[in-house]
Amino acid sequence: MKRNLRFLLLLCSLWMLAALPVQAQQMANASSGFSMTSDDLSDPRVPGNLETLCRVWGYAKYHHPVFCDTLCRVDVDSALFALLPQVVHADRVTRNRHLLDWVRSLGAYTPNRVECEQALAPYDLVETADLGWTADTVLLGGELSKLLQDLRYAERDENYYLRMGTMENGPGYHYLSLRNERSYPTPQMDSRLNLLTLFRLWNVIEYYAPNRSLTLHPWEEVLTSYIPRMGVETDPVRFSRLYFRLIRELNDGHAYAPIEMLFGQRMLPVWPLQAEGCLFVGYSGDSALKRGDEVVAIDGEPISERLELLREYASRSNEASLRQALRFYGLCTRRDTAEVVRRRAGACDTLRVATVPYGSVSPIYDPAQLAQPPFRLLTDSVGYIYAGTFSREHLAEVGQTLPRTRALIIDLRTYPQNMDFTLTALISQSLRTEPVVAWQMVYPTLALPGLFFRQEQWLYEGFEEGAERCTQPYKGRVILLVDEITQSNPEFQAMALQSCPQTLTIGSPTSGADGDIVWIPLPGQLTSFSGVGTLYPDGTQTQTVGVRLDIEVLPTAEGLQAGRDEVLERALELARQ
């Protein structure tokens, strides 16, 4: 759950450290025997050689049956480290001979294209990776090119570095696990580990990201661009910012990088709201700050400058994601007591405010809402659900109350604490009489890296044989409230609720990061990406776009300063119509 993201990251880091073999820890801290400097880049062969190495290494990693060995007798990272000094300054013929010898050393395999294509024939397939380079005999030479093309259809089992499973989240839900990747927890700057970071990430996205075509820049250009920069960077601060830019290339609100490090790991005790590129207090744990106050600057740094830093470094899917990032990171500081410039009633003054550890106040949950019942009546005829705390135990009360109302407002400007898809259960209880296709999902096949299959996803819950179905669907209007905090699960549930004809969606664009999260262990880092593609039933994309809006309502600085919720106000107006 996103609300526990920092805690989960800490646990993941501890798990990876505990699981790392002793020899890998020793390897990570030992001198690699390979390093690059800017002088190496004066050799025009270097960038091309490293790009070809990255492609061949990653292709073999995910295609050769030797990497399906559960004992992992061939360490693919060590193979990369051994190849780096052999190919970095080599001429093309020598480079290709080293790569050919390495792929051959992995052992024999049996190509079986016919059987593979027959097995995949029933699926609606979507290809994302461009494998034309494997047929380029000028780039690879004839022997290596043929070897790689045959390897595409090699008979193989599940890859050691990838696991696909089915979770208990309903029919058709898949997840991808990369937990067997080594993380090399080391603060040292090392050319081979820096390149491993780039090569591993690049190949995972190349073959297993359904949204590869939606990256910030064309994915093949990202490899070309970052090889010379990551291979020679030795300054930890500059490398961190380079790494943030690399993750930003994913153009994915699910992609994690520790952006709070730009500003500090403490924060104001404030639940923030945003409008017009500014931050406002929605709730405060400090008496000096009140609802409606604008935070103009922290520790001498204007919020406007922080917004530009986030624009450069924060991974996001769209402009709504940027607004979300401002709420997540805009109030961070390195100090126990921050110097805050506050604007109230048009006048600015400077305060000293005691701070709390980052994450102590979640930007996802309105503290005022947490103190209220998840379902309640706002007027005699308008029901209201706060999705952050709504759970199945409240369904019966909703079912009993709805017939007396003319409208139901569902506030999705949060993230569910209960990951049990309660709102989709509400559909079969009160809103629809028959199941419906609510989404199209795009999953990796694993059989052929870079190949995905598209599948219609039905909203079945509550419509199973023998289930007590809704016989009289709700006749009132269902109004969804969304904004930049609406991401992933809330977007998914919004799409399901939009399948109901009585639904109206209002607010501002959502963050456009849907589907499950896949975590990628990297040297000294941990990142993630959207591992399943999520589309509307007609094929309309939601990634980088967000869910459909019927009426756009943007909060204003004037409204927030007055303590108003303009989106909810508009919903109440619509409910009365």
Coordinates of C-alpha atoms in Angstrom, one line a residue:
M1 CA 0.0 0.0 0.0
K2 CA 1.3 3.4 -1.0
R3 CA 0.7 4.9 2.5
N4 CA 3.4 2.5 3.9
L5 CA 5.8 3.0 0.9
R6 CA 8.8 4.2 3.0
F7 CA 8.3 1.4 5.5
L8 CA 8.1 -1.1 2.7
L9 CA 11.2 0.2 1.1
L10 CA 13.1 -0.1 4.3
L11 CA 11.9 -3.7 4.7
C12 CA 12.8 -4.4 1.1
S13 CA 16.3 -3.0 1.6
L14 CA 16.8 -5.1 4.8
W15 CA 15.5 -8.2 3.0
M16 CA 17.8 -7.7 0.1
L17 CA 20.8 -7.2 2.3
A18 CA 20.0 -10.3 4.3
A19 CA 19.4 -12.4 1.2
L20 CA 22.5 -11.3 -0.6
P21 CA 25.1 -14.2 -0.8
V22 CA 28.4 -13.5 1.1
Q23 CA 30.4 -13.7 -2.1
A24 CA 28.2 -11.1 -3.7
Q25 CA 28.8 -8.7 -0.8
Q26 CA 32.5 -9.3 -1.1
M27 CA 32.3 -8.7 -4.8
A28 CA 30.4 -5.5 -4.4
N29 CA 33.0 -4.1 -2.1
A30 CA 36.1 -5.3 -3.9
S31 CA 37.9 -3.5 -6.7
S32 CA 36.2 -4.5 -9.9
G33 CA 39.3 -4.4 -12.1
F34 CA 37.3 -2.2 -14.5
S35 CA 36.9 1.5 -14.5
M36 CA 36.1 4.2 -17.0
T37 CA 37.1 7.9 -17.2
S38 CA 36.3 10.7 -19.6
D39 CA 39.5 9.8 -21.4
D40 CA 38.0 6.4 -22.4
L41 CA 35.1 8.2 -24.1
S42 CA 37.6 9.9 -26.5
D43 CA 37.7 6.4 -28.2
P44 CA 34.6 6.6 -30.5
R45 CA 34.2 2.8 -30.3
V46 CA 33.4 2.8 -26.5
P47 CA 29.7 4.0 -26.5
G48 CA 28.7 1.7 -29.3
N49 CA 30.6 -1.3 -27.8
L50 CA 28.9 -0.8 -24.5
E51 CA 25.5 -0.4 -26.1
T52 CA 25.9 -3.6 -28.0
L53 CA 27.2 -5.4 -24.9
C54 CA 24.1 -4.2 -23.0
R55 CA 21.7 -5.5 -25.7
V56 CA 23.4 -8.9 -26.1
W57 CA 23.9 -9.5 -22.4
G58 CA 20.3 -8.7 -21.6
Y59 CA 18.9 -10.6 -24.5
A60 CA 20.9 -13.7 -23.5
K61 CA 19.9 -13.3 -19.8
Y62 CA 16.2 -13.5 -20.6
H63 CA 16.3 -16.0 -23.5
H64 CA 19.0 -18.6 -22.8
P65 CA 17.8 -21.7 -21.0
V66 CA 20.9 -21.7 -18.8
F67 CA 19.3 -18.9 -16.9
C68 CA 16.3 -21.0 -16.2
D69 CA 18.5 -23.2 -13.9
T70 CA 17.0 -22.8 -10.3
L71 CA 20.5 -23.1 -8.9
C72 CA 21.7 -20.3 -11.2
R73 CA 25.0 -21.9 -12.0
V74 CA 25.9 -19.0 -14.3
D75 CA 26.0 -15.6 -12.6
V76 CA 24.9 -13.1 -15.2
D77 CA 26.3 -10.1 -13.4
S78 CA 29.7 -11.7 -13.1
A79 CA 29.6 -12.4 -16.8
L80 CA 29.0 -8.8 -17.5
F81 CA 31.9 -7.7 -15.3
A82 CA 34.1 -10.1 -17.2
L83 CA 33.0 -8.9 -20.6
L84 CA 33.3 -5.2 -19.9
P85 CA 37.1 -4.9 -20.2
Q86 CA 37.2 -7.3 -23.1
V87 CA 34.8 -5.3 -25.4
V88 CA 35.0 -1.7 -24.2
H89 CA 37.9 -0.7 -26.6
A90 CA 37.7 -3.5 -29.0
D91 CA 37.2 -3.2 -32.7
R92 CA 33.9 -4.5 -34.0
V93 CA 35.2 -7.9 -35.1
T94 CA 36.9 -8.5 -31.8
R95 CA 33.9 -7.3 -29.8
N96 CA 31.6 -9.6 -31.7
R97 CA 33.9 -12.6 -31.3
H98 CA 34.0 -12.1 -27.5
L99 CA 30.2 -11.8 -27.4
L100 CA 29.8 -14.9 -29.6
D101 CA 32.2 -16.9 -27.5
W102 CA 30.3 -15.9 -24.4
V103 CA 26.8 -16.8 -25.7
R104 CA 28.2 -20.2 -27.0
S105 CA 29.8 -20.9 -23.6
L106 CA 26.4 -20.8 -22.0
G107 CA 25.6 -24.1 -23.6
A108 CA 23.4 -25.7 -26.3
Y109 CA 19.7 -25.1 -26.7
T110 CA 16.9 -26.3 -28.9
P111 CA 15.0 -23.8 -31.0
N112 CA 11.3 -24.6 -31.4
R113 CA 9.6 -21.7 -33.1
V114 CA 6.6 -23.7 -34.3
E115 CA 5.6 -25.0 -30.9
C116 CA 6.1 -21.5 -29.3
E117 CA 3.9 -19.8 -31.9
Q118 CA 1.2 -22.5 -31.6
A119 CA 1.1 -22.0 -27.8
L120 CA 0.7 -18.3 -28.2
A121 CA -1.7 -18.3 -31.1
P122 CA -4.9 -18.1 -28.9
Y123 CA -3.8 -14.8 -27.3
D124 CA -4.3 -11.2 -28.4
L125 CA -0.6 -10.4 -28.6
V126 CA 1.1 -7.0 -28.3
E127 CA 4.8 -6.7 -29.1
T128 CA 6.8 -3.9 -27.4
A129 CA 10.5 -4.6 -27.9
D130 CA 12.2 -3.9 -31.2
L131 CA 14.4 -6.9 -31.9
G132 CA 15.4 -5.8 -35.4
W133 CA 19.0 -5.3 -34.1
T134 CA 19.4 -9.0 -33.7
A135 CA 19.2 -9.4 -37.5
D136 CA 21.8 -6.6 -38.2
T137 CA 24.8 -8.5 -39.5
V138 CA 26.7 -5.3 -39.9
L139 CA 26.4 -4.6 -36.2
L140 CA 26.8 -8.2 -34.9
G141 CA 28.4 -10.2 -37.7
G142 CA 26.7 -13.2 -39.3
E143 CA 27.4 -15.8 -36.7
L144 CA 26.3 -13.8 -33.6
S145 CA 23.2 -12.5 -35.4
K146 CA 22.0 -16.0 -36.4
L147 CA 22.8 -17.4 -32.9
L148 CA 20.7 -14.7 -31.2
Q149 CA 17.8 -15.1 -33.7
D150 CA 17.7 -18.8 -33.0
L151 CA 17.9 -18.2 -29.3
R152 CA 14.6 -16.2 -29.5
Y153 CA 12.7 -19.5 -29.7
A154 CA 14.8 -21.7 -27.5
E155 CA 13.0 -24.2 -25.4
R156 CA 13.2 -23.0 -21.8
D157 CA 11.5 -23.0 -18.4
E158 CA 10.8 -20.1 -16.1
N159 CA 13.7 -17.7 -15.8
Y160 CA 15.7 -17.6 -12.6
Y161 CA 15.6 -13.8 -12.5
L162 CA 11.9 -13.5 -13.1
R163 CA 8.9 -15.1 -11.4
M164 CA 5.3 -14.8 -12.5
G165 CA 2.5 -15.7 -10.1
T166 CA -1.1 -15.2 -9.4
M167 CA -2.2 -13.3 -6.3
E168 CA -5.4 -13.5 -4.4
N169 CA -6.8 -10.3 -5.9
G170 CA -9.2 -11.9 -8.3
P171 CA -9.2 -13.7 -11.7
G172 CA -6.5 -12.9 -14.1
Y173 CA -4.4 -10.8 -11.8
H174 CA -0.7 -11.4 -12.4
Y175 CA 2.5 -10.0 -10.8
L176 CA 6.1 -10.1 -11.8
S177 CA 8.9 -10.6 -9.2
L178 CA 12.6 -9.9 -9.8
R179 CA 13.6 -10.8 -6.3
N180 CA 16.6 -13.0 -7.4
E181 CA 18.5 -10.0 -8.6
R182 CA 21.4 -8.9 -6.5
S183 CA 21.3 -5.5 -5.0
Y184 CA 25.0 -4.9 -4.1
P185 CA 24.4 -2.6 -1.1
T186 CA 27.5 -0.4 -1.4
P187 CA 28.1 3.3 -1.2
Q188 CA 31.1 3.1 -3.4
M189 CA 31.1 4.6 -6.9
D190 CA 32.2 1.9 -9.3
S191 CA 32.1 2.0 -13.1
R192 CA 30.9 -1.6 -13.5
L193 CA 28.2 -1.2 -10.8
N194 CA 27.0 2.0 -12.4
L195 CA 26.8 0.3 -15.8
L196 CA 25.1 -2.7 -14.2
T197 CA 22.5 -0.3 -12.8
L198 CA 21.8 1.1 -16.3
F199 CA 22.0 -2.3 -18.1
R200 CA 19.7 -4.1 -15.7
L201 CA 17.1 -1.4 -15.7
W202 CA 17.2 -0.9 -19.4
N203 CA 16.7 -4.6 -20.2
V204 CA 13.9 -5.0 -17.6
I205 CA 12.0 -2.1 -19.2
E206 CA 12.9 -3.3 -22.7
Y207 CA 11.3 -6.7 -22.2
Y208 CA 8.9 -6.5 -19.4
A209 CA 7.3 -3.0 -19.2
P210 CA 4.0 -2.9 -21.0
N211 CA 4.3 0.9 -21.3
R212 CA 7.8 0.9 -22.9
S213 CA 6.5 3.1 -25.7
L214 CA 5.4 5.8 -23.2
T215 CA 8.9 6.6 -21.8
L216 CA 10.0 10.2 -21.7
H217 CA 12.4 9.7 -24.6
P218 CA 12.5 6.7 -27.0
W219 CA 13.9 3.9 -24.9
E220 CA 16.7 3.0 -27.3
E221 CA 17.9 6.6 -27.1
V222 CA 18.0 6.4 -23.3
L223 CA 20.6 3.7 -23.4
T224 CA 22.7 5.6 -25.9
S225 CA 22.5 8.8 -23.8
Y226 CA 23.2 7.4 -20.4
I227 CA 26.1 5.0 -21.1
P228 CA 28.8 7.8 -21.3
R229 CA 27.4 9.6 -18.3
M230 CA 26.9 6.7 -15.9
G231 CA 30.0 4.9 -16.9
V232 CA 32.3 7.7 -15.8
E233 CA 30.5 9.4 -12.9
T234 CA 32.3 9.1 -9.6
D235 CA 30.8 12.0 -7.5
P236 CA 28.0 10.5 -5.3
V237 CA 25.9 13.7 -5.4
R238 CA 26.1 14.1 -9.1
F239 CA 25.4 10.4 -9.6
S240 CA 22.3 10.6 -7.4
R241 CA 20.9 13.3 -9.6
L242 CA 21.9 11.4 -12.7
Y243 CA 20.1 8.4 -11.3
F244 CA 17.0 10.5 -10.6
R245 CA 17.0 11.6 -14.2
L246 CA 17.3 8.0 -15.4
I247 CA 14.3 7.0 -13.3
R248 CA 12.4 10.0 -14.6
E249 CA 12.9 8.6 -18.1
L250 CA 10.4 5.9 -17.3
N251 CA 7.7 8.5 -17.3
D252 CA 5.9 6.5 -14.7
G253 CA 4.3 7.6 -11.5
H254 CA 4.9 4.1 -10.1
A255 CA 8.7 4.5 -10.6
Y256 CA 10.4 5.1 -7.2
A257 CA 13.5 7.2 -6.5
P258 CA 14.3 8.8 -3.1
I259 CA 13.5 12.3 -4.3
E260 CA 13.2 13.5 -0.7
M261 CA 17.0 13.4 -0.6
L262 CA 16.9 16.6 -2.7
F263 CA 15.3 18.5 0.2
G264 CA 15.8 16.5 3.4
Q265 CA 14.3 13.7 5.3
R266 CA 12.2 15.8 7.7
M267 CA 9.0 17.7 6.9
L268 CA 6.6 20.2 8.3
P269 CA 3.8 18.6 10.3
V270 CA 1.3 19.6 7.7
W271 CA -1.2 17.8 5.4
P272 CA -0.7 19.9 2.2
L273 CA -3.0 21.0 -0.6
Q274 CA -1.9 22.5 -3.9
A275 CA -3.3 25.0 -6.4
E276 CA -1.7 27.0 -9.1
G277 CA 1.8 25.7 -8.3
C278 CA 1.5 26.8 -4.7
L279 CA 1.3 24.8 -1.4
F280 CA -1.4 25.5 1.2
V281 CA -2.0 24.1 4.7
G282 CA -5.0 21.7 4.8
Y283 CA -4.2 20.5 8.3
S284 CA -1.5 21.4 10.7
G285 CA 0.1 19.8 13.7
D286 CA 1.7 23.1 14.6
S287 CA -0.4 26.0 16.1
A288 CA 1.6 28.6 14.1
L289 CA 0.2 27.2 10.8
K290 CA -3.6 27.2 10.1
R291 CA -5.8 25.8 7.3
G292 CA -5.5 28.1 4.3
D293 CA -2.0 29.4 5.0
E294 CA 0.3 29.4 2.0
V295 CA 3.8 28.1 2.5
V296 CA 5.8 30.4 0.3
A297 CA 9.4 29.2 1.2
I298 CA 11.2 26.8 3.5
D299 CA 14.8 27.4 4.7
G300 CA 15.2 30.2 2.2
E301 CA 14.1 28.1 -0.8
P302 CA 10.9 29.3 -2.5
I303 CA 8.3 26.6 -3.2
S304 CA 8.4 27.7 -6.9
E305 CA 12.1 26.6 -7.1
R306 CA 11.3 23.3 -5.5
L307 CA 8.6 22.8 -8.1
E308 CA 11.2 23.3 -10.9
L309 CA 13.6 20.8 -9.2
L310 CA 10.8 18.2 -9.1
R311 CA 10.0 18.9 -12.7
E312 CA 13.6 17.9 -13.5
Y313 CA 14.1 15.0 -11.2
A314 CA 10.8 13.5 -10.0
S315 CA 9.5 10.5 -11.8
R316 CA 6.0 11.0 -12.9
S317 CA 3.4 10.1 -15.6
N318 CA 2.0 13.5 -16.3
E319 CA 1.5 17.1 -14.9
A320 CA -0.9 15.7 -12.3
S321 CA 1.9 13.5 -11.1
L322 CA 4.1 16.6 -10.7
R323 CA 1.4 18.3 -8.6
Q324 CA 1.3 15.1 -6.5
A325 CA 5.1 15.2 -6.1
L326 CA 4.9 18.8 -4.9
R327 CA 2.5 17.6 -2.2
F328 CA 4.8 14.7 -1.3
Y329 CA 8.1 16.5 -1.2
G330 CA 7.5 20.2 -1.3
L331 CA 7.5 20.6 2.5
C332 CA 10.6 18.5 3.2
T333 CA 13.6 20.0 5.1
R334 CA 16.9 19.0 6.6
R335 CA 16.4 20.9 9.8
D336 CA 14.7 19.9 13.1
T337 CA 13.3 23.5 13.1
A338 CA 12.5 24.9 9.7
E339 CA 12.4 28.6 8.7
V340 CA 9.0 29.0 7.0
V341 CA 7.7 32.0 5.1
R342 CA 3.9 32.0 5.5
R343 CA 1.4 34.0 3.6
R344 CA -1.9 34.7 5.4
A345 CA -4.5 37.3 4.4
G346 CA -2.1 38.7 1.7
A347 CA 0.7 39.4 4.2
C348 CA 3.9 37.3 4.6
D349 CA 5.8 36.6 7.8
T350 CA 8.6 34.2 8.8
L351 CA 8.1 31.5 11.4
R352 CA 10.2 28.8 13.0
V353 CA 8.4 25.5 12.9
A354 CA 9.4 22.2 14.5
T355 CA 9.6 19.4 12.0
V356 CA 8.8 15.7 12.0
P357 CA 10.5 12.7 10.3
Y358 CA 9.5 12.4 6.6
G359 CA 6.3 10.3 6.2
S360 CA 5.0 11.2 9.7
V361 CA 2.2 13.1 8.0
S362 CA 0.9 11.4 4.8
P363 CA -0.2 13.6 2.0
I364 CA -2.6 10.9 0.9
Y365 CA -5.0 11.0 3.9
D366 CA -6.9 14.0 5.1
P367 CA -6.6 13.9 8.9
A368 CA -10.1 15.4 9.2
Q369 CA -11.5 12.6 7.1
L370 CA -9.7 10.0 9.3
A371 CA -11.7 11.2 12.3
Q372 CA -15.0 10.9 10.4
P373 CA -17.1 7.8 9.5
P374 CA -16.1 6.5 6.0
F375 CA -19.8 6.6 5.0
R376 CA -22.1 9.4 6.1
L377 CA -24.8 11.7 4.8
L378 CA -23.7 15.2 3.9
T379 CA -27.4 16.3 3.5
D380 CA -30.6 14.3 4.0
S381 CA -30.4 13.2 0.3
V382 CA -26.6 13.0 -0.4
G383 CA -24.4 10.1 0.7
Y384 CA -20.7 10.4 0.9
I385 CA -17.9 7.7 0.9
Y386 CA -14.3 8.5 1.8
A387 CA -12.4 5.8 -0.1
G388 CA -9.4 6.0 2.1
T389 CA -11.1 4.3 5.1
F390 CA -14.1 2.7 3.4
S391 CA -14.2 -1.1 3.9
R392 CA -16.6 -4.1 3.4
E393 CA -18.0 -3.7 6.8
H394 CA -19.7 -0.5 5.6
L395 CA -21.4 -2.1 2.6
A396 CA -24.5 -3.1 4.4
E397 CA -25.1 0.4 5.8
V398 CA -24.6 1.9 2.3
G399 CA -27.1 -0.6 0.9
Q400 CA -29.7 0.3 3.5
T401 CA -29.2 4.1 3.1
L402 CA -28.9 4.6 -0.6
P403 CA -32.6 4.1 -1.5
R404 CA -33.3 7.3 0.6
T405 CA -30.8 9.4 -1.3
R406 CA -30.7 11.1 -4.7
A407 CA -26.9 11.1 -5.0
L408 CA -23.8 9.3 -3.7
I409 CA -20.4 11.1 -3.7
I410 CA -17.4 8.8 -3.7
D411 CA -14.2 10.6 -2.8
L412 CA -11.2 9.0 -4.6
R413 CA -8.7 11.8 -3.7
T414 CA -6.9 9.3 -1.5
Y415 CA -5.7 5.7 -1.4
P416 CA -7.6 2.8 0.1
Q417 CA -6.2 1.5 3.4
N418 CA -8.1 -1.7 2.8
M419 CA -6.9 -3.3 -0.4
D420 CA -10.0 -5.5 -0.8
F421 CA -11.7 -3.6 -3.7
T422 CA -14.7 -2.7 -1.6
L423 CA -15.9 -0.2 -4.1
T424 CA -16.1 -2.7 -6.9
A425 CA -18.1 -4.9 -4.5
L426 CA -20.5 -1.9 -4.1
I427 CA -21.2 -2.1 -7.9
S428 CA -22.7 -5.6 -7.7
Q429 CA -24.5 -4.8 -4.5
S430 CA -26.2 -1.6 -5.6
L431 CA -25.2 -0.2 -9.0
R432 CA -25.4 -3.0 -11.7
T433 CA -27.5 -6.0 -12.3
E434 CA -25.1 -7.8 -14.7
P435 CA -21.3 -8.2 -15.0
V436 CA -19.5 -5.9 -17.3
V437 CA -16.1 -5.6 -19.0
A438 CA -14.5 -2.8 -16.9
W439 CA -10.9 -2.9 -18.2
Q440 CA -8.4 -4.3 -20.7
M441 CA -5.2 -5.6 -19.1
V442 CA -1.9 -6.1 -20.8
Y443 CA 0.3 -8.8 -19.3
P444 CA 3.9 -10.1 -20.1
T445 CA 3.9 -13.5 -21.7
L446 CA 7.4 -14.5 -20.3
A447 CA 7.5 -17.1 -23.0
L448 CA 8.9 -14.5 -25.4
P449 CA 10.5 -11.5 -23.7
G450 CA 9.0 -8.2 -25.1
L451 CA 5.7 -9.9 -26.0
F452 CA 2.5 -9.2 -24.1
F453 CA -1.0 -10.3 -24.3
R454 CA -4.1 -8.2 -24.0
Q455 CA -7.1 -9.5 -22.1
E456 CA -10.6 -8.2 -21.3
Q457 CA -11.1 -8.0 -17.6
W458 CA -14.7 -8.6 -16.4
L459 CA -16.1 -7.2 -13.2
Y460 CA -17.3 -10.5 -11.8
E461 CA -17.4 -10.0 -8.1
G462 CA -20.9 -10.4 -6.7
F463 CA -22.2 -11.7 -10.1
E464 CA -21.0 -15.3 -9.6
E465 CA -23.5 -18.1 -9.9
G466 CA -25.6 -18.3 -6.8
A467 CA -24.6 -14.8 -5.6
E468 CA -27.3 -12.5 -4.4
R469 CA -27.4 -9.9 -7.2
C470 CA -28.7 -6.4 -7.3
T471 CA -32.2 -6.4 -8.7
Q472 CA -32.9 -2.7 -8.5
P473 CA -29.9 -0.6 -9.4
Y474 CA -29.5 2.7 -7.7
K475 CA -31.5 5.4 -9.5
G476 CA -29.6 8.3 -8.1
R477 CA -26.4 9.9 -9.5
V478 CA -22.9 8.5 -8.4
I479 CA -20.3 11.3 -8.4
L480 CA -16.6 10.4 -8.3
L481 CA -14.2 13.0 -7.0
V482 CA -10.6 12.7 -8.3
D483 CA -7.4 14.7 -8.3
E484 CA -3.6 14.2 -8.5
I485 CA -3.6 11.9 -5.5
T486 CA -5.9 9.5 -7.4
Q487 CA -3.3 7.0 -8.6
S488 CA -3.2 3.3 -9.3
N489 CA -5.8 1.4 -7.2
P490 CA -8.2 4.5 -7.0
E491 CA -7.8 4.9 -10.8
F492 CA -8.5 1.2 -11.3
Q493 CA -11.7 1.4 -9.2
A494 CA -12.7 4.7 -10.8
M495 CA -12.7 2.9 -14.2
A496 CA -14.9 0.1 -12.7
L497 CA -17.4 2.7 -11.3
Q498 CA -17.4 4.5 -14.6
S499 CA -18.9 1.3 -16.2
C500 CA -22.1 2.2 -14.3
P501 CA -24.4 4.5 -16.3
Q502 CA -25.3 6.7 -13.4
T503 CA -21.6 7.7 -12.7
L504 CA -20.2 11.2 -13.2
T505 CA -16.5 11.9 -12.6
I506 CA -15.4 15.4 -11.6
G507 CA -12.2 17.1 -10.3
S508 CA -8.8 17.4 -11.8
P509 CA -6.7 15.0 -13.9
T510 CA -5.4 11.9 -12.1
S511 CA -1.8 10.7 -12.0
G512 CA -2.0 8.2 -14.8
A513 CA -0.1 5.3 -13.2
D514 CA -2.3 2.2 -13.1
G515 CA -1.6 -1.5 -12.9
D516 CA 0.5 -3.3 -10.3
I517 CA 4.0 -2.3 -9.2
V518 CA 7.1 -4.4 -10.1
W519 CA 10.2 -3.7 -7.9
I520 CA 13.6 -3.8 -9.4
P521 CA 16.6 -4.3 -7.1
L522 CA 19.6 -2.2 -8.4
P523 CA 23.1 -1.7 -7.0
G524 CA 22.5 0.3 -3.8
Q525 CA 19.0 1.3 -5.0
L526 CA 15.5 0.0 -5.4
T527 CA 13.1 1.2 -8.1
S528 CA 9.8 0.2 -9.6
F529 CA 7.5 0.5 -12.6
S530 CA 4.0 -0.3 -13.7
G531 CA 4.1 -4.0 -14.6
V532 CA 0.6 -4.4 -16.1
G533 CA -1.0 -2.2 -18.7
T534 CA -4.5 -0.9 -17.9
L535 CA -6.8 0.4 -20.5
Y536 CA -10.5 1.2 -20.9
P537 CA -12.6 -1.6 -22.5
D538 CA -12.4 0.3 -25.9
G539 CA -8.6 0.3 -25.7
T540 CA -8.2 3.9 -24.5
Q541 CA -4.9 4.4 -22.6
T542 CA -4.9 5.5 -19.0
Q543 CA -1.1 5.4 -18.4
T544 CA 0.3 8.9 -18.5
V545 CA -3.3 10.2 -19.2
G546 CA -5.4 9.4 -16.1
V547 CA -9.1 8.4 -16.0
R548 CA -11.8 10.1 -17.9
L549 CA -13.2 13.3 -16.6
D550 CA -16.8 14.5 -17.2
I551 CA -16.4 17.9 -15.5
E552 CA -13.0 19.4 -14.7
V553 CA -12.9 21.4 -11.5
L554 CA -9.5 22.7 -10.4
P555 CA -8.9 24.0 -6.8
T556 CA -8.0 27.7 -6.7
A557 CA -5.5 29.5 -4.5
E558 CA -8.4 31.8 -3.4
G559 CA -10.5 28.8 -2.5
L560 CA -7.8 27.0 -0.5
Q561 CA -6.9 30.2 1.4
A562 CA -10.6 30.4 2.4
G563 CA -10.6 26.8 3.6
R564 CA -13.0 25.7 0.9
D565 CA -13.2 22.3 -1.0
E566 CA -14.3 23.5 -4.4
V567 CA -14.5 20.1 -5.9
L568 CA -16.8 18.8 -3.2
E569 CA -18.9 22.0 -3.5
R570 CA -19.4 21.4 -7.2
A571 CA -20.4 17.8 -6.5
L572 CA -23.0 18.9 -4.1
E573 CA -24.4 21.4 -6.7
L574 CA -24.6 18.5 -9.2
A575 CA -26.3 16.3 -6.6
R576 CA -29.1 18.9 -6.1
Q577 CA -29.8 19.0 -9.9

